[in-house]
Amino acid sequence: MTAPRTPRKAFGRLSLPERNYVAEALRTETVGGVLLLIAAVTALVWANIPALSDSYESVSNFHFGPEALGLDLSVAHWAADGLLAIFFFVAGIELKRELVAGDLKDPKAAALPVVAALCGMAVPALVYTVTATAGGGSLAGWAVPTATDIAFALAVLAVIGTSLPSALRAFLLTLAVVDDLFAILIIAVFFTESLNFAALGGAVVGLGVFWLLLRKGVRGWYVYVPLGLVIWGLMYNSGVHATIAGVAMGLMLRCHTREGEQHSPGQHIEHLVRPLSAGLAVPLFALFSAGVALSGGALADVFTKPETLGVVLGLVVGKTLGIFGGTWLTARFTRASLSDDLEWADVFAVATLAGIGFTVSLLIGELAFEGDAAMTGQVKAAVLTGSLMAALLATVLLKVRNAKYRRMTEAEERDEDLSGIPDIYEEDDPAYHLRMAAIHEKKAAEHRRLAQEKTQERHGLAEVTGGAGDEGDRPA
């Protein structure tokens, strides 16, 4: 007889190593998200103050770089194609790690975030398409609301002070990794108009050399950084979006540990590069991409033009319903079930965060309406508006659930035996129970001592009171 298969709990407790990895990764992303938020606000202020707006345009459009190599680009272009390659390099490492050591390693465990991410991209695209078609608008921006900005989402969490349990945080991170993968595929497939096969062949050869050096164990940033820059330059000139070079190199890093290694090369490099990505590359991209002119008329146009309305509805409605629906369908038609500690309202609240589409949405908006500056600016305004609306909705819903999240987080972090490891991860360790027994015995001994003292005090008080009464009963 075969043993009955128990249902797998969705959003169940993470293993301790996975929990520590998620905590470290999200800590960096949260700090980067706050910087991203500051950069976006700075860009909006800079671009909308009359005395400064001309300087914003001048700096954004200032060109520099070797023209002979086809790299005489504007500052905004360098930020979008150059700095974002660092962001996508980290995304490639994250994806590789998830595939070999994370939730995506097990197909059964991977089903939930993959289906949720796919639905969270398909439904916004459908919402945009229906809205644009009904209004007679362009379908070119169908991919704009499909992307989620995890750094911005975590910045919202940091600002409102919500403590998500580690399982939901891991779900957000894994969802973002899968989301980034499909966003990369969309950029590579739908926004590559013409190819320079000589440059593309050179980039492929460079990637082959990169892979060979990794397999041979060659070390040294002075080898890989120049090679990476050459691969990036060739990829840019090939017609394929240059950020694809970053993803490809990230995927080539080894992300599993070997005997004697505490961290894999991929994890080590990610630890070094992630602060550069979250703290510099993405905020600078936001600084030179989010600076759109805002006015009452421009904001009104966001809700009247089919393209911009489609972006807003795609982010706010499509993302939330897509991710929540994909998660519910997976739990409904597979053996996965929701953790006993969570309710579907928790999943819905987290799904609203995914409507914050900023970095990649702005990038896709620039690519989708390239050559149409007016529409590009309007779509950027729509991305900002939709992301703000999703952030406000998420804030309200998460505040409502915040007390429950706090209790769950406290349970995850409780360490009564002071071992440095949360108690919840030591329940199967006999030594933990012996330590807890000693602690309780010590507390019991203290309580017995206090009980004895209180009893003696009470008896002494009774004797004193009784003596006073006898003296008072004597005849005068």
Short mmCIF file of C-alpha atoms in Angstrom, two decimals:
data_model
loop_
_atom_site.label_atom_id
_atom_site.label_comp_id
_atom_site.label_asym_id
_atom_site.label_seq_id
_atom_site.Cartn_x
_atom_site.Cartn_y
_atom_site.Cartn_z
CA MET A 1 0.00 0.00 0.00
CA THR A 2 1.20 3.49 -0.75
CA ALA A 3 1.11 6.09 1.94
CA PRO A 4 -1.51 8.78 1.48
CA ARG A 5 -0.11 11.99 0.10
CA THR A 6 -0.68 14.93 2.37
CA PRO A 7 -1.58 18.26 0.84
CA ARG A 8 1.26 20.74 0.53
CA LYS A 9 0.73 23.94 2.46
CA ALA A 10 1.01 27.09 0.39
CA PHE A 11 2.87 29.89 2.21
CA GLY A 12 4.05 27.38 4.80
CA ARG A 13 7.03 27.93 7.04
CA LEU A 14 10.38 28.38 5.28
CA SER A 15 13.49 26.43 6.13
CA LEU A 16 15.95 28.37 8.27
CA PRO A 17 18.56 28.87 5.49
CA GLU A 18 15.85 30.01 3.06
CA ARG A 19 14.41 32.34 5.69
CA ASN A 20 17.83 33.89 6.34
CA TYR A 21 18.44 34.34 2.59
CA VAL A 22 15.05 35.97 2.09
CA ALA A 23 15.60 38.27 5.08
CA GLU A 24 18.99 39.44 3.76
CA ALA A 25 17.77 39.89 0.18
CA LEU A 26 14.66 41.81 1.17
CA ARG A 27 16.58 43.98 3.62
CA THR A 28 18.72 45.24 0.75
CA GLU A 29 15.73 45.57 -1.58
CA THR A 30 13.83 47.53 1.04
CA VAL A 31 16.65 50.05 1.46
CA GLY A 32 16.96 50.26 -2.32
CA GLY A 33 13.21 50.73 -2.59
CA VAL A 34 13.31 53.71 -0.25
CA LEU A 35 16.10 55.22 -2.38
CA LEU A 36 14.01 54.46 -5.47
CA LEU A 37 11.07 56.29 -3.92
CA ILE A 38 13.28 59.29 -3.10
CA ALA A 39 14.68 59.31 -6.66
CA ALA A 40 11.20 59.19 -8.20
CA VAL A 41 9.95 62.08 -6.06
CA THR A 42 13.11 64.05 -6.86
CA ALA A 43 12.58 63.48 -10.59
CA LEU A 44 8.96 64.66 -10.41
CA VAL A 45 9.90 67.78 -8.45
CA TRP A 46 12.85 68.51 -10.73
CA ALA A 47 10.78 68.12 -13.89
CA ASN A 48 7.77 70.12 -12.67
CA ILE A 49 9.35 73.22 -11.12
CA PRO A 50 9.46 75.78 -13.95
CA ALA A 51 12.85 77.16 -12.92
CA LEU A 52 14.39 73.65 -12.97
CA SER A 53 12.53 71.74 -15.67
CA ASP A 54 14.83 72.93 -18.48
CA SER A 55 17.89 71.71 -16.58
CA TYR A 56 16.23 68.30 -16.11
CA GLU A 57 15.74 67.98 -19.86
CA SER A 58 19.27 69.19 -20.53
CA VAL A 59 20.87 66.68 -18.18
CA SER A 60 18.66 63.79 -19.35
CA ASN A 61 19.43 64.48 -23.02
CA PHE A 62 23.15 65.14 -22.58
CA HIS A 63 25.06 62.70 -24.82
CA PHE A 64 28.41 61.09 -24.13
CA GLY A 65 30.22 57.87 -25.01
CA PRO A 66 32.36 56.50 -27.88
CA GLU A 67 30.44 57.29 -31.08
CA ALA A 68 32.68 54.98 -33.13
CA LEU A 69 31.37 52.04 -31.09
CA GLY A 70 27.75 53.13 -31.48
CA LEU A 71 27.60 54.14 -27.83
CA ASP A 72 27.10 57.92 -27.99
CA LEU A 73 24.05 57.81 -25.73
CA SER A 74 22.09 60.27 -23.63
CA VAL A 75 22.24 60.16 -19.85
CA ALA A 76 18.68 58.76 -19.74
CA HIS A 77 19.64 56.14 -22.35
CA TRP A 78 22.72 55.09 -20.38
CA ALA A 79 20.54 54.72 -17.28
CA ALA A 80 17.94 52.59 -19.10
CA ASP A 81 20.27 50.39 -21.13
CA GLY A 82 23.45 50.50 -19.06
CA LEU A 83 22.60 50.73 -15.38
CA LEU A 84 19.54 48.49 -15.69
CA ALA A 85 21.83 45.76 -17.04
CA ILE A 86 23.18 45.55 -13.47
CA PHE A 87 19.62 45.19 -12.17
CA PHE A 88 18.92 42.39 -14.66
CA PHE A 89 22.26 40.74 -13.83
CA VAL A 90 21.09 40.40 -10.22
CA ALA A 91 17.70 39.19 -11.50
CA GLY A 92 19.50 36.49 -13.51
CA ILE A 93 21.40 35.32 -10.42
CA GLU A 94 18.16 35.27 -8.41
CA LEU A 95 16.45 33.23 -11.09
CA LYS A 96 19.36 30.77 -11.27
CA ARG A 97 19.35 30.39 -7.50
CA GLU A 98 15.61 29.79 -7.40
CA LEU A 99 15.98 27.15 -10.13
CA VAL A 100 18.76 25.20 -8.40
CA ALA A 101 18.20 25.81 -4.69
CA GLY A 102 14.99 27.73 -4.13
CA ASP A 103 11.25 27.29 -4.58
CA LEU A 104 11.52 26.78 -8.35
CA LYS A 105 13.72 23.70 -7.90
CA ASP A 106 10.73 21.55 -6.95
CA PRO A 107 8.12 21.64 -9.76
CA LYS A 108 5.32 21.15 -7.24
CA ALA A 109 6.48 24.04 -5.09
CA ALA A 110 7.21 26.14 -8.19
CA ALA A 111 3.66 25.76 -9.51
CA LEU A 112 2.22 28.35 -7.15
CA PRO A 113 4.51 31.35 -7.87
CA VAL A 114 4.82 30.46 -11.58
CA VAL A 115 1.06 30.25 -12.13
CA ALA A 116 0.50 33.36 -10.00
CA ALA A 117 3.15 35.29 -11.99
CA LEU A 118 1.78 34.12 -15.36
CA CYS A 119 -1.76 35.09 -14.41
CA GLY A 120 -0.40 38.32 -12.94
CA MET A 121 1.01 39.19 -16.38
CA ALA A 122 -1.71 37.78 -18.62
CA VAL A 123 -4.66 39.46 -16.88
CA PRO A 124 -3.14 43.01 -16.94
CA ALA A 125 -2.27 42.55 -20.62
CA LEU A 126 -5.85 41.44 -21.26
CA VAL A 127 -7.26 44.39 -19.27
CA TYR A 128 -5.10 46.81 -21.27
CA THR A 129 -6.06 45.21 -24.59
CA VAL A 130 -9.80 45.32 -23.84
CA THR A 131 -9.61 48.92 -22.59
CA ALA A 132 -7.52 50.15 -25.52
CA THR A 133 -9.66 48.31 -28.07
CA ALA A 134 -12.91 49.63 -26.60
CA GLY A 135 -11.55 53.18 -26.74
CA GLY A 136 -9.96 52.87 -30.16
CA GLY A 137 -6.44 53.28 -28.78
CA SER A 138 -3.09 51.72 -29.64
CA LEU A 139 -2.35 48.15 -28.57
CA ALA A 140 1.41 48.83 -28.50
CA GLY A 141 1.45 49.25 -24.72
CA TRP A 142 -0.09 45.90 -23.81
CA ALA A 143 3.08 44.82 -21.97
CA VAL A 144 3.46 47.98 -19.86
CA PRO A 145 1.27 46.88 -16.89
CA THR A 146 2.64 43.32 -16.82
CA ALA A 147 5.73 44.05 -14.70
CA THR A 148 6.03 44.26 -10.91
CA ASP A 149 8.61 46.40 -9.11
CA ILE A 150 9.53 44.38 -6.01
CA ALA A 151 11.88 47.08 -4.66
CA PHE A 152 9.15 49.71 -4.77
CA ALA A 153 6.66 47.27 -3.21
CA LEU A 154 9.05 46.60 -0.35
CA ALA A 155 9.66 50.32 0.05
CA VAL A 156 5.93 50.71 0.63
CA LEU A 157 6.13 48.00 3.29
CA ALA A 158 9.05 49.79 4.94
CA VAL A 159 7.21 53.11 4.96
CA ILE A 160 3.95 51.79 6.41
CA GLY A 161 5.80 49.59 8.90
CA THR A 162 4.12 46.33 8.03
CA SER A 163 5.82 43.11 9.12
CA LEU A 164 5.01 40.42 6.62
CA PRO A 165 5.68 36.82 7.68
CA SER A 166 8.67 35.28 5.93
CA ALA A 167 6.55 32.91 3.81
CA LEU A 168 4.64 35.80 2.23
CA ARG A 169 7.85 37.76 1.74
CA ALA A 170 9.40 34.74 0.01
CA PHE A 171 6.31 34.47 -2.18
CA LEU A 172 6.71 38.12 -3.18
CA LEU A 173 10.41 37.63 -3.96
CA THR A 174 9.86 34.42 -5.98
CA LEU A 175 6.93 35.99 -7.77
CA ALA A 176 9.12 38.96 -8.71
CA VAL A 177 11.87 36.66 -10.01
CA VAL A 178 9.42 34.81 -12.28
CA ASP A 179 7.85 38.13 -13.26
CA ASP A 180 11.28 39.48 -14.22
CA LEU A 181 11.96 36.36 -16.32
CA PHE A 182 8.83 36.83 -18.40
CA ALA A 183 9.43 40.58 -18.64
CA ILE A 184 12.89 39.79 -20.03
CA LEU A 185 11.35 37.42 -22.58
CA ILE A 186 8.81 40.08 -23.58
CA ILE A 187 11.57 42.65 -24.10
CA ALA A 188 13.71 40.19 -26.07
CA VAL A 189 10.91 38.87 -28.29
CA PHE A 190 8.58 41.83 -28.84
CA PHE A 191 10.94 44.80 -28.73
CA THR A 192 13.70 43.60 -31.03
CA GLU A 193 12.92 45.15 -34.41
CA SER A 194 16.11 44.45 -36.38
CA LEU A 195 19.22 42.41 -35.73
CA ASN A 196 22.89 43.01 -36.43
CA PHE A 197 23.99 39.39 -36.68
CA ALA A 198 27.71 40.24 -36.55
CA ALA A 199 27.32 42.05 -33.22
CA LEU A 200 24.94 39.37 -31.93
CA GLY A 201 27.42 36.66 -32.88
CA GLY A 202 30.18 38.56 -31.06
CA ALA A 203 27.99 38.81 -27.96
CA VAL A 204 27.31 35.07 -28.08
CA VAL A 205 31.03 34.34 -28.40
CA GLY A 206 31.71 36.67 -25.47
CA LEU A 207 29.11 34.86 -23.37
CA GLY A 208 30.77 31.57 -24.31
CA VAL A 209 34.14 32.89 -23.08
CA PHE A 210 32.43 34.14 -19.91
CA TRP A 211 30.94 30.69 -19.28
CA LEU A 212 34.26 28.92 -20.02
CA LEU A 213 36.19 31.15 -17.60
CA LEU A 214 33.63 30.43 -14.89
CA ARG A 215 33.89 26.67 -15.44
CA LYS A 216 37.68 26.83 -15.33
CA GLY A 217 37.49 28.59 -11.97
CA VAL A 218 39.17 31.80 -13.14
CA ARG A 219 38.77 34.52 -10.52
CA GLY A 220 39.20 38.28 -10.52
CA TRP A 221 36.86 41.18 -11.23
CA TYR A 222 39.50 42.64 -13.57
CA VAL A 223 38.78 39.72 -15.92
CA TYR A 224 34.98 39.62 -15.79
CA VAL A 225 34.10 43.33 -15.62
CA PRO A 226 35.89 44.28 -18.90
CA LEU A 227 34.52 41.13 -20.57
CA GLY A 228 31.03 41.98 -19.32
CA LEU A 229 31.29 45.50 -20.72
CA VAL A 230 32.32 44.12 -24.14
CA ILE A 231 29.40 41.65 -24.12
CA TRP A 232 27.02 44.46 -23.12
CA GLY A 233 28.29 46.75 -25.92
CA LEU A 234 27.95 44.02 -28.54
CA MET A 235 24.47 43.10 -27.31
CA TYR A 236 23.40 46.75 -27.48
CA ASN A 237 24.63 47.07 -31.07
CA SER A 238 22.99 43.78 -32.06
CA GLY A 239 19.49 45.25 -31.73
CA VAL A 240 18.59 43.01 -28.78
CA HIS A 241 17.95 45.06 -25.65
CA ALA A 242 21.26 45.39 -23.82
CA THR A 243 19.83 44.30 -20.46
CA ILE A 244 19.56 40.76 -21.86
CA ALA A 245 23.36 40.56 -21.59
CA GLY A 246 23.11 41.09 -17.83
CA VAL A 247 20.50 38.35 -17.46
CA ALA A 248 22.54 35.89 -19.52
CA MET A 249 25.69 36.43 -17.45
CA GLY A 250 23.74 36.13 -14.21
CA LEU A 251 22.26 32.81 -15.28
CA MET A 252 25.73 31.41 -15.96
CA LEU A 253 26.94 31.77 -12.38
CA ARG A 254 27.00 28.65 -10.22
CA CYS A 255 24.47 28.99 -7.42
CA HIS A 256 24.89 25.69 -5.57
CA THR A 257 27.57 25.11 -2.94
CA ARG A 258 30.27 22.48 -3.17
CA GLU A 259 32.06 20.70 -0.37
CA GLY A 260 33.99 23.15 1.76
CA GLU A 261 32.09 26.20 0.46
CA GLN A 262 29.98 28.30 2.77
CA HIS A 263 28.48 30.30 -0.11
CA SER A 264 28.23 29.60 -3.82
CA PRO A 265 29.96 31.99 -6.28
CA GLY A 266 26.57 33.24 -7.41
CA GLN A 267 25.45 34.02 -3.88
CA HIS A 268 28.78 35.75 -3.13
CA ILE A 269 28.63 37.91 -6.25
CA GLU A 270 24.95 38.69 -5.69
CA HIS A 271 25.82 39.84 -2.15
CA LEU A 272 28.41 42.22 -3.62
CA VAL A 273 26.40 43.52 -6.59
CA ARG A 274 22.88 43.73 -5.13
CA PRO A 275 23.62 46.93 -3.12
CA LEU A 276 25.04 48.51 -6.31
CA SER A 277 21.88 47.53 -8.19
CA ALA A 278 19.33 48.49 -5.53
CA GLY A 279 21.21 51.50 -4.17
CA LEU A 280 22.59 53.11 -7.34
CA ALA A 281 21.53 51.62 -10.68
CA VAL A 282 17.76 51.48 -10.18
CA PRO A 283 17.43 54.84 -8.35
CA LEU A 284 19.43 56.59 -11.09
CA PHE A 285 17.21 54.99 -13.73
CA ALA A 286 14.17 56.26 -11.83
CA LEU A 287 15.70 59.73 -11.58
CA PHE A 288 15.96 60.04 -15.37
CA SER A 289 12.79 58.14 -16.27
CA ALA A 290 10.16 59.31 -13.79
CA GLY A 291 10.53 63.01 -14.54
CA VAL A 292 7.30 63.61 -16.42
CA ALA A 293 5.40 66.88 -16.48
CA LEU A 294 2.31 66.63 -14.31
CA SER A 295 -0.66 68.98 -14.34
CA GLY A 296 -4.37 68.80 -13.73
CA GLY A 297 -4.98 68.31 -17.44
CA ALA A 298 -2.26 65.67 -17.77
CA LEU A 299 -3.64 63.69 -14.82
CA ALA A 300 -7.14 63.94 -16.23
CA ASP A 301 -5.87 62.57 -19.55
CA VAL A 302 -4.60 59.49 -17.71
CA PHE A 303 -8.22 58.46 -17.08
CA THR A 304 -9.63 59.54 -20.44
CA LYS A 305 -7.17 58.17 -23.00
CA PRO A 306 -7.58 54.43 -23.68
CA GLU A 307 -3.85 53.68 -23.60
CA THR A 308 -3.20 55.34 -20.26
CA LEU A 309 -6.44 54.13 -18.71
CA GLY A 310 -5.51 50.61 -19.82
CA VAL A 311 -2.16 50.93 -18.01
CA VAL A 312 -3.79 52.15 -14.79
CA LEU A 313 -6.49 49.48 -14.78
CA GLY A 314 -3.96 46.82 -15.74
CA LEU A 315 -1.77 47.66 -12.74
CA VAL A 316 -4.46 48.24 -10.12
CA VAL A 317 -7.11 45.71 -11.17
CA GLY A 318 -5.38 43.29 -13.52
CA LYS A 319 -2.33 42.60 -11.35
CA THR A 320 -4.33 42.06 -8.18
CA LEU A 321 -6.96 39.81 -9.73
CA GLY A 322 -4.40 37.94 -11.81
CA ILE A 323 -2.08 37.04 -8.94
CA PHE A 324 -4.87 36.34 -6.47
CA GLY A 325 -6.80 34.31 -9.05
CA GLY A 326 -3.73 32.34 -10.09
CA THR A 327 -2.94 31.52 -6.47
CA TRP A 328 -6.54 30.48 -5.76
CA LEU A 329 -6.71 28.31 -8.89
CA THR A 330 -3.48 26.56 -7.95
CA ALA A 331 -4.80 25.82 -4.47
CA ARG A 332 -8.19 24.78 -5.86
CA PHE A 333 -7.01 22.35 -8.52
CA THR A 334 -3.79 20.98 -6.99
CA ARG A 335 -2.93 19.44 -3.63
CA ALA A 336 -1.60 22.79 -2.41
CA SER A 337 -3.63 24.39 0.35
CA LEU A 338 -3.37 27.66 2.21
CA SER A 339 -1.35 27.63 5.44
CA ASP A 340 -3.47 27.35 8.59
CA ASP A 341 -1.98 30.65 9.82
CA LEU A 342 -3.24 32.65 6.82
CA GLU A 343 -6.52 33.62 5.23
CA TRP A 344 -7.30 34.47 1.62
CA ALA A 345 -7.66 38.09 2.65
CA ASP A 346 -3.91 38.03 3.43
CA VAL A 347 -3.10 36.76 -0.06
CA PHE A 348 -5.34 39.42 -1.63
CA ALA A 349 -3.63 42.16 0.38
CA VAL A 350 -0.21 40.99 -0.78
CA ALA A 351 -1.43 40.67 -4.39
CA THR A 352 -2.26 44.38 -4.43
CA LEU A 353 1.43 45.15 -3.87
CA ALA A 354 2.23 43.61 -7.24
CA GLY A 355 0.31 46.44 -8.88
CA ILE A 356 3.26 48.68 -8.10
CA GLY A 357 4.91 48.44 -11.51
CA PHE A 358 7.68 50.99 -11.84
CA THR A 359 11.17 50.20 -13.10
CA VAL A 360 10.43 47.62 -15.81
CA SER A 361 7.03 49.17 -16.62
CA LEU A 362 8.72 52.51 -17.34
CA LEU A 363 11.32 50.73 -19.47
CA ILE A 364 8.70 48.83 -21.48
CA GLY A 365 6.68 52.05 -21.87
CA GLU A 366 9.71 53.74 -23.45
CA LEU A 367 10.25 50.80 -25.79
CA ALA A 368 6.57 50.41 -26.71
CA PHE A 369 6.08 54.03 -27.76
CA GLU A 370 9.61 54.82 -28.91
CA GLY A 371 9.59 57.84 -31.18
CA ASP A 372 6.35 59.22 -29.74
CA ALA A 373 7.55 61.50 -26.94
CA ALA A 374 4.06 62.72 -26.04
CA MET A 375 2.60 59.24 -25.63
CA THR A 376 5.72 58.04 -23.80
CA GLY A 377 5.28 60.81 -21.24
CA GLN A 378 1.58 60.06 -20.85
CA VAL A 379 2.25 56.35 -20.36
CA LYS A 380 4.89 57.16 -17.73
CA ALA A 381 2.33 59.34 -15.94
CA ALA A 382 -0.10 56.41 -16.11
CA VAL A 383 2.51 54.05 -14.62
CA LEU A 384 3.13 56.49 -11.77
CA THR A 385 -0.61 56.97 -11.18
CA GLY A 386 -1.40 53.26 -11.26
CA SER A 387 1.52 52.43 -8.99
CA LEU A 388 0.46 55.12 -6.50
CA MET A 389 -3.13 53.83 -6.47
CA ALA A 390 -1.92 50.25 -5.94
CA ALA A 391 0.37 51.42 -3.13
CA LEU A 392 -2.47 53.25 -1.37
CA LEU A 393 -4.81 50.26 -1.72
CA ALA A 394 -2.12 47.91 -0.43
CA THR A 395 -1.44 50.25 2.50
CA VAL A 396 -5.08 50.17 3.59
CA LEU A 397 -5.43 46.39 3.23
CA LEU A 398 -2.11 45.61 4.90
CA LYS A 399 -2.85 47.95 7.80
CA VAL A 400 -6.08 46.04 8.38
CA ARG A 401 -4.14 42.76 8.47
CA ASN A 402 -1.11 44.21 10.26
CA ALA A 403 -1.99 42.95 13.76
CA LYS A 404 -2.18 39.38 12.51
CA TYR A 405 1.09 39.72 10.60
CA ARG A 406 2.76 41.05 13.73
CA ARG A 407 1.66 38.06 15.79
CA MET A 408 2.93 35.65 13.12
CA THR A 409 6.26 37.44 12.86
CA GLU A 410 6.70 37.43 16.63
CA ALA A 411 6.05 33.67 16.68
CA GLU A 412 8.66 33.17 13.94
CA GLU A 413 11.30 35.19 15.77
CA ARG A 414 10.76 33.98 19.36
CA ASP A 415 13.99 32.59 20.87
CA GLU A 416 13.28 31.74 24.50
CA ASP A 417 16.33 29.50 24.92
CA LEU A 418 18.62 32.30 23.61
CA SER A 419 20.34 29.93 21.19
CA GLY A 420 20.36 32.41 18.32
CA ILE A 421 17.94 30.21 16.35
CA PRO A 422 14.17 30.83 16.47
CA ASP A 423 12.42 28.24 18.63
CA ILE A 424 10.07 27.25 15.85
CA TYR A 425 13.04 25.75 13.95
CA GLU A 426 14.28 23.71 16.95
CA GLU A 427 11.15 21.80 17.86
CA ASP A 428 12.65 18.51 16.60
CA ASP A 429 15.95 18.98 18.45
CA PRO A 430 16.15 17.12 21.83
CA ALA A 431 18.78 19.58 23.07
CA TYR A 432 16.31 22.43 22.61
CA HIS A 433 13.75 20.72 24.83
CA LEU A 434 16.41 20.02 27.47
CA ARG A 435 17.39 23.71 27.45
CA MET A 436 13.74 24.72 27.73
CA ALA A 437 13.23 22.20 30.57
CA ALA A 438 16.16 23.73 32.47
CA ILE A 439 14.74 27.21 31.91
CA HIS A 440 11.29 26.17 33.14
CA GLU A 441 12.76 24.33 36.13
CA LYS A 442 14.67 27.46 37.07
CA LYS A 443 11.51 29.51 36.74
CA ALA A 444 9.55 26.91 38.77
CA ALA A 445 12.17 27.03 41.53
CA GLU A 446 11.92 30.81 41.60
CA HIS A 447 8.13 30.65 41.80
CA ARG A 448 8.31 28.08 44.63
CA ARG A 449 10.68 30.37 46.55
CA LEU A 450 8.35 33.32 46.05
CA ALA A 451 5.35 31.23 47.07
CA GLN A 452 7.15 30.16 50.26
CA GLU A 453 8.08 33.75 51.09
CA LYS A 454 4.52 34.95 50.49
CA THR A 455 3.15 32.13 52.66
CA GLN A 456 5.53 33.00 55.49
CA GLU A 457 4.65 36.69 55.20
CA ARG A 458 0.96 35.86 55.29
CA HIS A 459 1.35 33.61 58.37
CA GLY A 460 3.43 36.25 60.11
CA LEU A 461 0.80 38.87 59.36
CA ALA A 462 -1.93 36.57 60.68
CA GLU A 463 -0.03 36.03 63.94
CA VAL A 464 0.49 39.77 64.39
CA THR A 465 -3.17 40.49 63.67
CA GLY A 466 -4.32 37.68 65.98
CA GLY A 467 -2.12 38.97 68.84
CA ALA A 468 -3.53 42.46 68.49
CA GLY A 469 -7.03 41.04 68.72
CA ASP A 470 -6.27 39.10 71.94
CA GLU A 471 -4.87 42.21 73.56
CA GLY A 472 -7.97 44.14 72.64
CA ASP A 473 -10.29 41.47 74.18
CA ARG A 474 -8.78 41.80 77.68
CA PRO A 475 -10.99 43.59 80.21
CA ALA A 476 -9.95 47.10 81.15
#
